[in-house]
Coordinates of C-alpha atoms and ligand atoms in Angstrom, one line a residue:
X265 CA 26.0 6.0 8.9
X266 CA 22.4 6.3 7.7
X267 CA 21.4 9.9 7.2
X268 CA 18.4 11.1 9.1
X269 CA 16.7 11.9 5.8
X270 CA 16.1 8.2 5.2
X271 CA 13.5 6.5 7.4
X272 CA 14.2 2.9 8.0
X273 CA 11.3 0.8 9.4
X274 CA 11.6 -2.1 11.7
X275 CA 10.1 -5.2 10.2
X276 CA 7.0 -5.9 12.3
X277 CA 3.8 -7.9 11.9
X278 CA 0.9 -5.8 10.7
X279 CA -2.0 -5.3 13.1
X280 CA -5.2 -7.1 12.0
X281 CA -3.4 -8.8 9.2
X282 CA -5.5 -11.7 7.9
X283 CA -3.9 -14.8 6.6
X284 CA -6.3 -17.0 4.7
X285 CA -5.4 -19.8 2.3
X286 CA -5.2 -17.4 -0.6
X287 CA -2.9 -15.0 1.3
X288 CA -0.7 -17.8 2.6
X289 CA -0.4 -19.2 -0.9
X290 CA 0.6 -15.9 -2.6
X291 CA 3.0 -15.1 0.3
X292 CA 4.7 -18.5 0.2
X293 CA 5.1 -18.5 -3.6
X294 CA 6.5 -14.9 -3.5
X295 CA 8.9 -15.8 -0.6
X296 CA 10.3 -18.7 -2.6
X297 CA 11.1 -16.4 -5.5
X298 CA 12.7 -13.9 -3.1
X299 CA 14.8 -16.7 -1.6
X300 CA 15.9 -17.7 -5.1
X301 CA 17.2 -14.1 -5.5
X302 CA 14.5 -12.5 -7.6
X303 CA 12.6 -9.4 -6.9
X304 CA 8.8 -9.8 -6.7
X305 CA 6.3 -7.4 -8.3
X306 CA 2.6 -7.3 -7.2
X307 CA 0.5 -5.9 -9.9
X308 CA -3.2 -5.3 -9.8
X309 CA -6.1 -2.9 -9.7
X310 CA -6.7 -0.7 -6.7
X311 CA -7.6 -2.4 -3.4
X312 CA -6.2 -5.8 -4.2
X313 CA -3.9 -5.8 -1.2
X314 CA -0.6 -5.1 -3.0
X315 CA 0.9 -2.7 -0.5
X316 CA -0.2 -4.7 2.5
X317 CA 1.2 -7.9 1.0
X318 CA 4.5 -6.2 0.3
X319 CA 4.7 -5.1 3.9
X320 CA 3.8 -8.5 5.1
X321 CA 6.5 -10.0 3.0
X322 CA 9.0 -7.6 4.4
X323 CA 8.1 -8.6 7.9
X324 CA 8.6 -12.2 7.0
X325 CA 12.0 -11.4 5.4
X326 CA 12.9 -9.8 8.7
X327 CA 15.4 -7.2 7.5
X328 CA 14.9 -3.5 8.1
X329 CA 12.6 -1.9 5.5
X330 CA 13.0 1.1 3.3
X331 CA 9.9 2.3 1.5
X332 CA 9.7 4.5 -1.6
X333 CA 6.5 5.7 -3.2
X334 CA 6.7 6.2 -7.0
X335 CA 6.4 9.8 -8.0
X336 CA 6.2 11.6 -11.4
X337 CA 8.6 14.2 -10.2
X338 CA 11.3 11.8 -9.1
X339 CA 14.7 11.9 -10.7
X340 CA 17.4 9.3 -10.2
X341 CA 19.1 11.4 -7.5
X342 CA 15.9 11.3 -5.5
X343 CA 16.4 7.6 -5.3
X344 CA 20.1 7.4 -5.1
X345 CA 21.2 10.5 -3.3
X346 CA 22.8 13.8 -4.0
X347 CA 24.7 16.7 -2.7
X348 CA 22.9 18.7 -0.1
X349 CA 24.0 21.1 2.5
X350 CA 24.0 24.4 4.2
X351 CA 25.7 24.4 7.5
X352 CA 25.4 26.9 10.4
X353 CA 28.2 26.6 12.9
X354 CA 28.3 28.3 16.3
X355 CA 31.8 29.1 17.5
X356 CA 32.1 29.8 21.2
X357 CA 35.2 31.7 22.2
X358 CA 36.9 29.9 25.0
X359 CA 38.5 33.0 26.4
X360 CA 35.8 35.6 26.1
X361 CA 32.7 33.5 26.9
X362 CA 30.3 36.2 25.8
X363 CA 31.6 36.0 22.3
X364 CA 29.5 33.7 20.2
X365 CA 30.3 33.7 16.6
X366 CA 28.0 32.2 14.0
X367 CA 29.6 30.9 10.8
X368 CA 27.5 30.0 8.0
X369 CA 28.8 28.2 5.0
X370 CA 27.7 26.1 2.2
X371 CA 29.3 22.7 2.7
X372 CA 27.9 20.5 0.1
X373 CA 27.8 17.0 1.4
X374 CA 26.8 13.8 -0.3
X375 CA 23.7 12.2 1.3
X376 CA 22.6 8.7 0.4
X377 CA 18.9 8.4 -0.4
X378 CA 16.7 5.4 0.2
X379 CA 17.7 3.1 -2.7
X380 CA 21.4 3.5 -1.9
X381 CA 20.8 2.9 1.8
X382 CA 18.9 -0.3 1.0
X383 CA 21.6 -1.6 -1.4
X384 CA 24.4 -0.7 0.9
X385 CA 23.1 -2.3 4.1
X386 CA 21.1 -5.2 2.6
X387 CA 17.7 -3.9 3.6
X388 CA 14.4 -4.8 2.1
X389 CA 13.2 -2.2 -0.4
X390 CA 9.5 -1.7 -1.0
X391 CA 9.0 0.4 -4.1
X392 CA 5.3 1.1 -4.0
X393 CA 3.6 2.1 -7.2
X394 CA 7.0 2.3 -9.0
X395 CA 5.5 3.0 -12.4
X396 CA 4.3 6.4 -11.2
X397 CA 8.0 7.4 -11.5
X398 CA 9.2 8.1 -15.0
X399 CA 11.1 5.2 -16.6
X400 CA 14.3 7.3 -16.9
X401 CA 14.4 7.7 -13.1
X402 CA 14.0 4.0 -12.6
X403 CA 16.8 3.0 -15.0
X404 CA 19.3 2.9 -12.1
X405 CA 17.5 -0.3 -11.0
X406 CA 18.5 -2.3 -14.0
X407 CA 22.1 -2.9 -12.9
X408 CA 21.1 -3.2 -9.3
X409 CA 18.8 -6.1 -10.1
X410 CA 21.0 -7.8 -12.7
X411 CA 24.6 -7.2 -11.9
X412 CA 24.0 -6.4 -8.2
X413 CA 26.0 -3.2 -8.8
X414 CA 24.8 0.3 -8.4
X415 CA 26.3 3.1 -10.4
X416 CA 26.8 6.2 -8.4
X417 CA 27.4 9.7 -9.7
X418 CA 31.0 10.8 -9.7
X419 CA 32.0 13.1 -6.9
X420 CA 30.3 11.1 -4.1
X421 CA 32.7 12.2 -1.5
X422 CA 35.7 10.6 -3.1
X423 CA 34.2 7.1 -2.8
X424 CA 34.1 4.5 -5.6
X425 CA 31.7 5.4 -8.5
X426 CA 29.8 2.1 -7.9
X427 CA 28.5 0.2 -5.0
X428 CA 28.4 -3.5 -4.6
X429 CA 24.8 -4.4 -3.6
X430 CA 24.7 -6.3 -0.2
X431 CA 23.6 -9.9 -0.7
X432 CA 20.7 -9.4 1.8
X433 CA 19.2 -6.7 -0.4
X434 CA 15.7 -7.6 -1.5
X435 CA 13.3 -5.6 -3.6
X436 CA 9.5 -5.8 -3.7
X437 CA 7.6 -3.7 -6.2
X438 CA 3.9 -2.9 -6.6
X439 CA 2.1 -1.3 -9.5
X440 CA -1.4 -0.4 -10.8
X441 CA -2.4 -1.4 -14.4
X442 CA -1.0 0.8 -17.1
X443 CA -4.4 2.3 -18.0
X444 CA -4.6 4.1 -14.6
X445 CA -4.1 7.8 -14.8
X446 CA -0.6 8.9 -13.9
X447 CA 0.9 5.4 -14.5
X448 CA 3.8 4.9 -16.9
X449 CA 4.4 1.8 -18.9
X450 CA 7.1 -0.2 -17.1
X451 CA 10.1 -0.8 -19.2
X452 CA 10.4 -4.3 -20.6
X453 CA 14.0 -4.6 -19.4
X454 CA 12.9 -3.8 -15.8
X455 CA 9.9 -6.0 -15.9
X456 CA 12.0 -8.8 -17.2
X457 CA 14.2 -8.7 -14.1
X458 CA 11.4 -9.3 -11.6
X459 CA 8.7 -11.9 -11.1
X460 CA 5.3 -10.3 -11.5
X461 CA 2.4 -11.7 -9.5
X462 CA -1.0 -10.5 -10.8
X463 CA -3.4 -9.9 -8.0
X464 CA -7.2 -9.9 -8.4
X465 CA -9.9 -8.8 -6.0
X466 CA -9.9 -11.0 -2.9
X467 CA -11.8 -14.3 -2.9
X468 CA -15.0 -14.3 -0.8
X469 CA -13.5 -15.8 2.4
X470 CA -10.5 -13.5 2.4
X471 CA -12.7 -10.4 1.9
X472 CA -15.0 -11.5 4.6
X473 CA -12.2 -12.2 7.1
X474 CA -10.6 -8.8 6.4
X475 CA -13.9 -7.0 6.9
X476 CA -14.4 -8.8 10.2
X477 CA -10.8 -8.1 11.4
X478 CA -11.0 -4.4 10.5
X479 CA -14.5 -3.6 11.7
X480 CA -15.1 -6.2 14.5
X481 CA -18.6 -6.7 13.0
X482 CA -20.2 -10.1 13.6
X483 CA -19.9 -12.6 10.7
X484 CA -23.6 -12.5 9.6
X485 CA -23.5 -8.7 9.4
X486 CA -20.1 -8.6 7.7
X487 CA -21.5 -11.1 5.2
X488 CA -24.4 -8.8 4.3
X489 CA -21.9 -6.0 3.6
X490 CA -19.6 -8.2 1.5
X491 CA -22.5 -9.6 -0.5
X492 CA -23.7 -6.1 -1.4
X493 CA -20.2 -4.9 -2.5
X494 CA -19.4 -8.0 -4.4
X495 CA -22.8 -7.9 -6.1
X496 CA -22.1 -4.4 -7.3
X497 CA -18.6 -5.3 -8.4
X498 CA -20.0 -8.3 -10.4
X499 CA -22.8 -6.2 -11.9
X500 CA -20.4 -4.6 -14.3
X501 CA -22.4 -1.3 -14.0
X502 CA -19.7 0.8 -12.4
X503 CA -17.1 3.1 -14.0
X504 CA -14.7 1.7 -11.3
X505 CA -15.5 -1.5 -9.6
X506 CA -15.9 -1.1 -5.8
X507 CA -12.9 -2.3 -3.8
X508 CA -12.5 -3.8 -0.4
X509 CA -12.1 -0.3 0.9
X510 CA -15.9 0.3 0.3
X511 CA -16.6 -2.8 2.4
X512 CA -14.4 -1.6 5.1
X513 CA -16.0 1.9 5.1
X514 CA -19.5 0.5 5.4
X515 CA -18.6 -2.0 8.0
X516 CA -16.7 0.4 10.2
X517 CA -19.4 3.1 10.0
X518 CA -22.0 0.5 11.0
X519 CA -19.9 -0.6 14.0
X520 CA -19.2 3.0 15.1
X521 CA -22.8 4.0 14.8
X522 CA -24.0 0.9 16.7
X523 CA -26.5 0.1 14.1
X524 CA -26.9 -3.2 12.2
X525 CA -28.2 -3.7 8.6
X526 CA -31.3 -5.4 9.9
X527 CA -32.3 -3.0 12.6
X528 CA -31.4 0.2 10.8
X529 CA -34.3 2.5 10.9
X530 CA -35.5 4.8 8.1
X531 CA -33.2 3.3 5.5
X532 CA -30.0 4.5 7.2
X533 CA -28.1 1.4 6.1
X534 CA -29.4 1.8 2.5
X535 CA -28.3 5.5 2.5
X536 CA -24.9 4.6 3.8
X537 CA -24.3 1.9 1.2
X538 CA -25.5 4.3 -1.6
X539 CA -23.3 7.2 -0.4
X540 CA -20.1 5.1 0.1
X541 CA -20.4 2.9 -3.0
X542 CA -21.5 5.7 -5.4
X543 CA -18.6 7.9 -4.2
X544 CA -16.1 5.0 -4.6
X545 CA -17.2 4.0 -8.1
X546 CA -17.8 7.2 -10.1
X547 CA -15.7 10.2 -11.0
X548 CA -16.6 13.5 -9.5
X549 CA -19.5 15.2 -11.1
X550 CA -20.7 12.2 -12.9
X551 CA -24.3 12.4 -11.7
X552 CA -25.8 9.9 -14.2
X553 CA -23.3 7.3 -13.1
X554 CA -23.9 7.9 -9.5
X555 CA -27.7 7.6 -9.9
X556 CA -27.2 4.3 -11.8
X557 CA -25.0 2.9 -9.1
X558 CA -27.4 4.0 -6.4
X559 CA -30.2 2.2 -8.1
X560 CA -28.1 -1.1 -8.4
X561 CA -27.1 -0.7 -4.7
X562 CA -30.8 -0.2 -3.7
X563 CA -31.7 -3.5 -5.4
X564 CA -28.8 -5.3 -3.8
X565 CA -29.5 -4.1 -0.3
X566 CA -33.2 -5.0 -0.6
X567 CA -32.3 -8.4 -1.9
X568 CA -29.8 -9.0 0.9
X569 CA -32.1 -7.9 3.7
X570 CA -35.0 -9.8 2.2
X571 CA -32.9 -12.9 2.0
X572 CA -31.7 -12.4 5.6
X573 CA -35.3 -12.2 6.8
X574 CA -36.2 -15.4 5.1
X575 CA -33.3 -17.5 6.2
X576 CA -33.4 -19.8 9.2
X577 CA -30.7 -17.8 10.9
X578 CA -32.7 -14.6 11.0
X579 CA -33.4 -15.0 14.6
X580 CA -29.8 -15.7 15.3
X581 CA -28.7 -12.6 13.4
X582 CA -31.3 -10.5 15.3
X583 CA -29.9 -11.7 18.6
X584 CA -26.3 -10.9 17.4
X585 CA -27.4 -7.5 16.4
X586 CA -28.8 -6.9 19.9
X587 CA -25.6 -8.0 21.4
X588 CA -23.7 -5.6 19.2
X589 CA -25.9 -2.7 19.9
X590 CA -25.5 -3.3 23.6
X591 CA -21.7 -3.3 23.2
X592 CA -21.3 -0.1 21.3
Ligands
ATP56 N1 -4.3 -9.6 4.3 C1 -4.9 -8.5 4.8 N2 -5.3 -8.4 6.0 C2 -5.9 -7.3 6.5 N3 -6.2 -6.3 5.8 C3 -5.9 -6.3 4.5 C4 -5.1 -7.4 3.9 N4 -4.9 -7.1 2.6 C5 -5.4 -5.9 2.4 N5 -6.0 -5.4 3.5 C6 -6.7 -4.1 3.6 O1 -7.4 -3.8 2.4 C7 -7.2 -2.5 2.0 C8 -6.6 -2.4 0.6 O2 -5.3 -3.0 0.6 P1 -4.0 -2.3 0.0 O3 -3.9 -0.8 0.4 O4 -2.8 -3.1 0.3 O5 -4.4 -2.4 -1.6 P2 -3.5 -1.9 -2.8 O6 -3.6 -3.0 -3.8 O7 -2.2 -1.5 -2.4 O8 -4.4 -0.7 -3.3 P3 -3.9 0.7 -4.2 O9 -3.6 0.2 -5.6 O10 -5.1 1.5 -4.2 O11 -2.7 1.2 -3.4 C9 -6.4 -1.8 3.1 O12 -7.3 -1.2 4.0 C10 -5.7 -2.9 3.8 O13 -5.5 -2.6 5.1
MG57 MG1 -1.2 0.4 -2.5

């Protein structure tokens, strides 16, 4: 029986999931490695779609999903299980019905944690940001991935000290680069047992399709947002490159407010881009950096809006913007 402490998710397609050529390509390659019996590891900077892709893969695999988020505080028993327990029992006297006795006792009972559940029942494990856990905590994975055996601490309710991993068990890992704060170096032995797919920021078409799917903004308007964010990313002037999350924030705010880049009065659009992108790309308190980013954003917004005005499709965009304003 699976303990209530472990949440098992049904594999289901993600809402608004976008499948472009790039996404299909990474998914198919990764699925072929999984079919061949190897765990896949998506590695990349923030916002490159690792967690989303891992969940998409899990829905394609079709088995129930168990998710773990790497954590500095984790010990092996947080992954595997341990002895927990404090039991309160109510005893109702059958002869004197008014007598209700409460017995409290400490019955320590073994409870399987997520990793054990996934191995035992052949579920798909998504270990998100696994390098945030300390390498010692993750050592348990070495024999699971190689020998398909899981060592369990002695005293696990009289059961065998090891568990044979179910053949349907699959593992998908994600991680951020090692230079990120709070990230440990992954052990060579562990990395050697998985196939690492390095993910980069999305290509133009994928980024645009995701923005449109998430914000429901029209294509010409979504293009303006994407061009600005990509321009800032490519400028190399930020402490942290802006991610697709910045695009999503700008696009959703535009949509909710019912304004469009072209029709925004009093520089509302400019202000929004500066706020969102400066906050995404600089550390707290770094005023100089924020000012520098805002300056670059200003130039990019002006360039984008100027370009839009001069293109043949300006009228078409204006019409679209009216439609959108009317809808909101
Ligand atoms: N294929 C996709 N279709 C739709 N939305 C997507 C897709 N891929 C990523 N996204 C969206 O892009 C954003 C970033 O993706 P995600 O959270 O998966 O990135 P990540 O690489 O895990 O980032 P982090 O390292 O910060 O955890 C999310 O809002 C996610 O919903
Ligand atoms: Mg993630």
